[in-house]
mmCIF file of C-alpha atoms in Angstrom:
data_model
loop_
_atom_site.group_PDB
_atom_site.id
_atom_site.type_symbol
_atom_site.label_atom_id
_atom_site.label_comp_id
_atom_site.label_asym_id
_atom_site.label_seq_id
_atom_site.Cartn_x
_atom_site.Cartn_y
_atom_site.Cartn_z
ATOM 1 C CA UNK U 12 -29.954 -30.813 36.098
ATOM 2 C CA UNK U 13 -27.021 -33.516 35.890
ATOM 3 C CA UNK U 14 -24.045 -31.601 37.910
ATOM 4 C CA UNK U 15 -25.940 -32.991 41.037
ATOM 5 C CA UNK U 16 -25.309 -36.454 40.358
ATOM 6 C CA UNK U 17 -21.795 -35.848 38.814
ATOM 7 C CA UNK U 18 -20.935 -34.100 42.107
ATOM 8 C CA UNK U 19 -22.664 -37.412 44.204
ATOM 9 C CA UNK U 20 -20.095 -39.738 41.849
ATOM 10 C CA UNK U 21 -16.737 -39.993 43.381
ATOM 11 C CA UNK U 22 -14.046 -38.836 40.606
ATOM 12 C CA UNK U 23 -16.365 -37.754 37.940
ATOM 13 C CA UNK U 24 -15.168 -36.299 34.903
ATOM 14 C CA UNK U 25 -16.452 -33.898 32.950
ATOM 15 C CA UNK U 26 -14.765 -33.844 29.342
ATOM 16 C CA UNK U 27 -15.208 -30.636 27.095
ATOM 17 C CA UNK U 28 -14.126 -31.115 23.193
ATOM 18 C CA UNK U 29 -13.634 -27.399 22.376
ATOM 19 C CA UNK U 30 -10.773 -26.654 19.699
ATOM 20 C CA UNK U 31 -8.018 -24.745 18.849
ATOM 21 C CA UNK U 32 -10.457 -22.246 16.958
ATOM 22 C CA UNK U 33 -10.605 -20.633 19.729
ATOM 23 C CA UNK U 34 -7.576 -18.265 19.427
ATOM 24 C CA UNK U 35 -9.636 -16.822 16.172
ATOM 25 C CA UNK U 36 -12.284 -15.004 19.052
ATOM 26 C CA UNK U 37 -9.635 -12.462 18.761
ATOM 27 C CA UNK U 38 -12.546 -10.045 20.790
ATOM 28 C CA UNK U 39 -12.872 -12.602 23.737
ATOM 29 C CA UNK U 40 -16.810 -13.163 23.862
ATOM 30 C CA UNK U 41 -19.138 -9.917 23.465
ATOM 31 C CA UNK U 42 -22.475 -11.127 25.341
ATOM 32 C CA UNK U 43 -24.516 -9.209 22.562
ATOM 33 C CA UNK U 44 -23.331 -11.301 20.333
ATOM 34 C CA UNK U 45 -24.185 -14.462 21.899
ATOM 35 C CA UNK U 46 -28.199 -13.282 21.620
ATOM 36 C CA UNK U 47 -27.361 -12.751 18.175
ATOM 37 C CA UNK U 48 -28.155 -14.563 15.480
ATOM 38 C CA UNK U 49 -25.248 -15.275 13.133
ATOM 39 C CA UNK U 50 -23.476 -12.409 11.036
ATOM 40 C CA UNK U 51 -19.988 -14.385 9.611
ATOM 41 C CA UNK U 52 -20.665 -15.577 6.258
ATOM 42 C CA UNK U 53 -20.102 -19.609 7.264
ATOM 43 C CA UNK U 54 -20.107 -19.372 11.014
ATOM 44 C CA UNK U 55 -16.477 -19.307 11.928
ATOM 45 C CA UNK U 56 -16.476 -15.791 14.075
ATOM 46 C CA UNK U 57 -19.103 -17.766 16.016
ATOM 47 C CA UNK U 58 -17.739 -21.205 15.806
ATOM 48 C CA UNK U 59 -14.363 -20.050 17.284
ATOM 49 C CA UNK U 60 -16.481 -17.687 20.453
ATOM 50 C CA UNK U 61 -18.524 -21.335 20.992
ATOM 51 C CA UNK U 62 -14.501 -23.066 21.438
ATOM 52 C CA UNK U 63 -14.141 -20.522 23.840
ATOM 53 C CA UNK U 64 -16.597 -20.438 26.334
ATOM 54 C CA UNK U 65 -16.041 -24.651 26.265
ATOM 55 C CA UNK U 66 -12.660 -23.673 26.912
ATOM 56 C CA UNK U 67 -14.124 -21.212 29.697
ATOM 57 C CA UNK U 68 -16.893 -23.258 31.317
ATOM 58 C CA UNK U 69 -14.561 -26.150 31.717
ATOM 59 C CA UNK U 70 -11.615 -24.129 33.260
ATOM 60 C CA UNK U 71 -14.948 -22.889 35.478
ATOM 61 C CA UNK U 72 -16.332 -25.970 36.304
ATOM 62 C CA UNK U 73 -12.832 -27.826 37.575
ATOM 63 C CA UNK U 74 -12.461 -23.992 39.980
ATOM 64 C CA UNK U 75 -16.083 -24.593 41.495
ATOM 65 C CA UNK U 76 -16.095 -27.600 42.329
ATOM 66 C CA UNK U 77 -12.486 -29.846 42.013
ATOM 67 C CA UNK U 78 -13.075 -29.513 46.266
ATOM 68 C CA UNK U 79 -15.605 -31.629 45.743
ATOM 69 C CA UNK U 80 -14.077 -34.154 43.909
ATOM 70 C CA UNK U 81 -15.432 -33.623 40.104
ATOM 71 C CA UNK U 82 -12.678 -33.488 37.177
ATOM 72 C CA UNK U 83 -12.835 -31.320 33.995
ATOM 73 C CA UNK U 84 -11.108 -31.050 31.429
ATOM 74 C CA UNK U 85 -11.139 -29.673 27.393
ATOM 75 C CA UNK U 86 -9.653 -30.013 24.820
ATOM 76 C CA UNK U 87 -8.757 -29.884 21.179
ATOM 77 C CA UNK U 88 -8.943 -33.099 19.308
ATOM 78 C CA UNK U 89 -7.486 -31.833 15.657
ATOM 79 C CA UNK U 90 -8.808 -31.084 12.498
ATOM 80 C CA UNK U 91 -10.556 -34.392 11.706
ATOM 81 C CA UNK U 92 -11.399 -36.232 8.568
ATOM 82 C CA UNK U 93 -14.905 -36.659 8.373
ATOM 83 C CA UNK U 94 -17.854 -35.522 6.280
ATOM 84 C CA UNK U 95 -17.951 -31.814 7.806
ATOM 85 C CA UNK U 96 -15.967 -30.827 5.193
ATOM 86 C CA UNK U 97 -17.954 -31.098 1.973
ATOM 87 C CA UNK U 98 -20.058 -28.630 3.829
ATOM 88 C CA UNK U 99 -16.973 -26.248 3.491
ATOM 89 C CA UNK U 100 -16.950 -22.819 0.883
ATOM 90 C CA UNK U 101 -15.709 -24.211 -2.682
ATOM 91 C CA UNK U 102 -13.045 -22.281 -2.314
ATOM 92 C CA UNK U 103 -11.727 -23.717 0.485
ATOM 93 C CA UNK U 104 -12.023 -27.757 -0.122
ATOM 94 C CA UNK U 105 -8.699 -27.457 -2.076
ATOM 95 C CA UNK U 106 -7.093 -26.023 0.906
ATOM 96 C CA UNK U 107 -8.637 -29.172 2.999
ATOM 97 C CA UNK U 108 -7.260 -31.275 0.974
ATOM 98 C CA UNK U 109 -4.140 -30.549 1.448
ATOM 99 C CA UNK U 110 -3.913 -30.739 4.801
ATOM 100 C CA UNK U 111 -2.955 -33.543 6.849
ATOM 101 C CA UNK U 112 -5.828 -34.793 8.916
ATOM 102 C CA UNK U 113 -6.544 -36.943 11.643
ATOM 103 C CA UNK U 114 -8.387 -39.688 10.826
ATOM 104 C CA UNK U 115 -11.481 -40.201 13.636
ATOM 105 C CA UNK U 116 -9.502 -43.169 15.503
ATOM 106 C CA UNK U 117 -6.812 -40.628 15.603
ATOM 107 C CA UNK U 118 -8.565 -37.703 16.464
ATOM 108 C CA UNK U 119 -10.449 -39.616 19.603
ATOM 109 C CA UNK U 120 -7.154 -39.764 21.073
ATOM 110 C CA UNK U 121 -7.011 -36.921 23.093
ATOM 111 C CA UNK U 122 -10.742 -37.671 24.061
ATOM 112 C CA UNK U 123 -9.868 -40.494 25.575
ATOM 113 C CA UNK U 124 -7.418 -39.774 27.042
ATOM 114 C CA UNK U 125 -8.593 -37.113 29.485
ATOM 115 C CA UNK U 126 -11.827 -39.508 29.519
ATOM 116 C CA UNK U 127 -8.915 -42.148 31.245
ATOM 117 C CA UNK U 128 -5.647 -40.893 31.787
ATOM 118 C CA UNK U 129 -5.804 -37.202 33.174
ATOM 119 C CA UNK U 130 -4.584 -36.905 36.092
ATOM 120 C CA UNK U 131 -6.917 -35.032 38.747
ATOM 121 C CA UNK U 132 -3.535 -32.555 39.076
ATOM 122 C CA UNK U 133 -4.490 -31.578 35.746
ATOM 123 C CA UNK U 134 -8.081 -30.845 36.719
ATOM 124 C CA UNK U 135 -9.456 -27.537 34.297
ATOM 125 C CA UNK U 136 -6.571 -27.371 32.116
ATOM 126 C CA UNK U 137 -6.409 -27.329 28.086
ATOM 127 C CA UNK U 138 -4.947 -30.519 26.153
ATOM 128 C CA UNK U 139 -4.398 -31.010 22.659
ATOM 129 C CA UNK U 140 -2.012 -34.317 21.308
ATOM 130 C CA UNK U 141 -2.478 -35.947 25.240
ATOM 131 C CA UNK U 142 -1.073 -33.234 26.329
ATOM 132 C CA UNK U 143 -1.767 -30.314 28.170
ATOM 133 C CA UNK U 144 -1.646 -27.112 26.617
ATOM 134 C CA UNK U 145 -0.919 -23.311 27.104
ATOM 135 C CA UNK U 146 -4.953 -22.324 25.857
ATOM 136 C CA UNK U 147 -4.853 -17.980 24.203
ATOM 137 C CA UNK U 148 -5.812 -15.486 26.788
ATOM 138 C CA UNK U 149 -8.645 -15.106 26.729
ATOM 139 C CA UNK U 150 -9.577 -18.772 27.401
ATOM 140 C CA UNK U 151 -7.272 -18.197 30.696
ATOM 141 C CA UNK U 152 -9.663 -15.671 32.165
ATOM 142 C CA UNK U 153 -10.897 -16.408 35.022
ATOM 143 C CA UNK U 154 -12.873 -12.927 35.004
ATOM 144 C CA UNK U 155 -14.161 -14.046 31.824
ATOM 145 C CA UNK U 156 -14.765 -17.968 32.997
ATOM 146 C CA UNK U 157 -17.147 -16.890 36.005
ATOM 147 C CA UNK U 158 -18.444 -14.190 33.732
ATOM 148 C CA UNK U 159 -19.363 -16.437 31.362
ATOM 149 C CA UNK U 160 -21.180 -19.306 34.445
ATOM 150 C CA UNK U 161 -22.986 -16.712 35.681
ATOM 151 C CA UNK U 162 -24.808 -15.368 32.155
ATOM 152 C CA UNK U 163 -25.694 -19.193 31.458
ATOM 153 C CA UNK U 164 -26.500 -19.808 34.875
ATOM 154 C CA UNK U 165 -29.403 -16.331 34.440
ATOM 155 C CA UNK U 166 -30.267 -17.860 30.540
ATOM 156 C CA UNK U 167 -31.063 -21.043 31.795
ATOM 157 C CA UNK U 168 -32.682 -20.378 35.347
ATOM 158 C CA UNK U 169 -36.038 -21.099 33.791
ATOM 159 C CA UNK U 170 -34.754 -24.715 31.981
#
């Protein structure tokens, strides 16, 4: 729905917020699991897979539409000190309190970098701390990215 407009607009950018948590998707993406309810106790495994999917989506979007001028980036904003941590298990909250977290303003910097400064030569890349980074092996798998794209198209064809 939005893609045709993005392709008509010169130098359109799609910036996808992912996470370093994608590294916890140790088995990559198992297609069957995407169609099931959350099975892990706190949803951490499912969160990791969703962040992996974000990176794969951004790289595949760039691969498919770079020749049309569409720019696509994914990023890890850092661990941000927000109210989301109040939902963490009680036993994990002291661990988060000890960790140096970014403020929301600090956490926005990589997103802003991708929106305002990332170059066309960096199209499809994953960023952290305003720098291109190499994501995990599963996130660097072009076949997995292509499969995710094709399945997503099939899953959403009626919308």
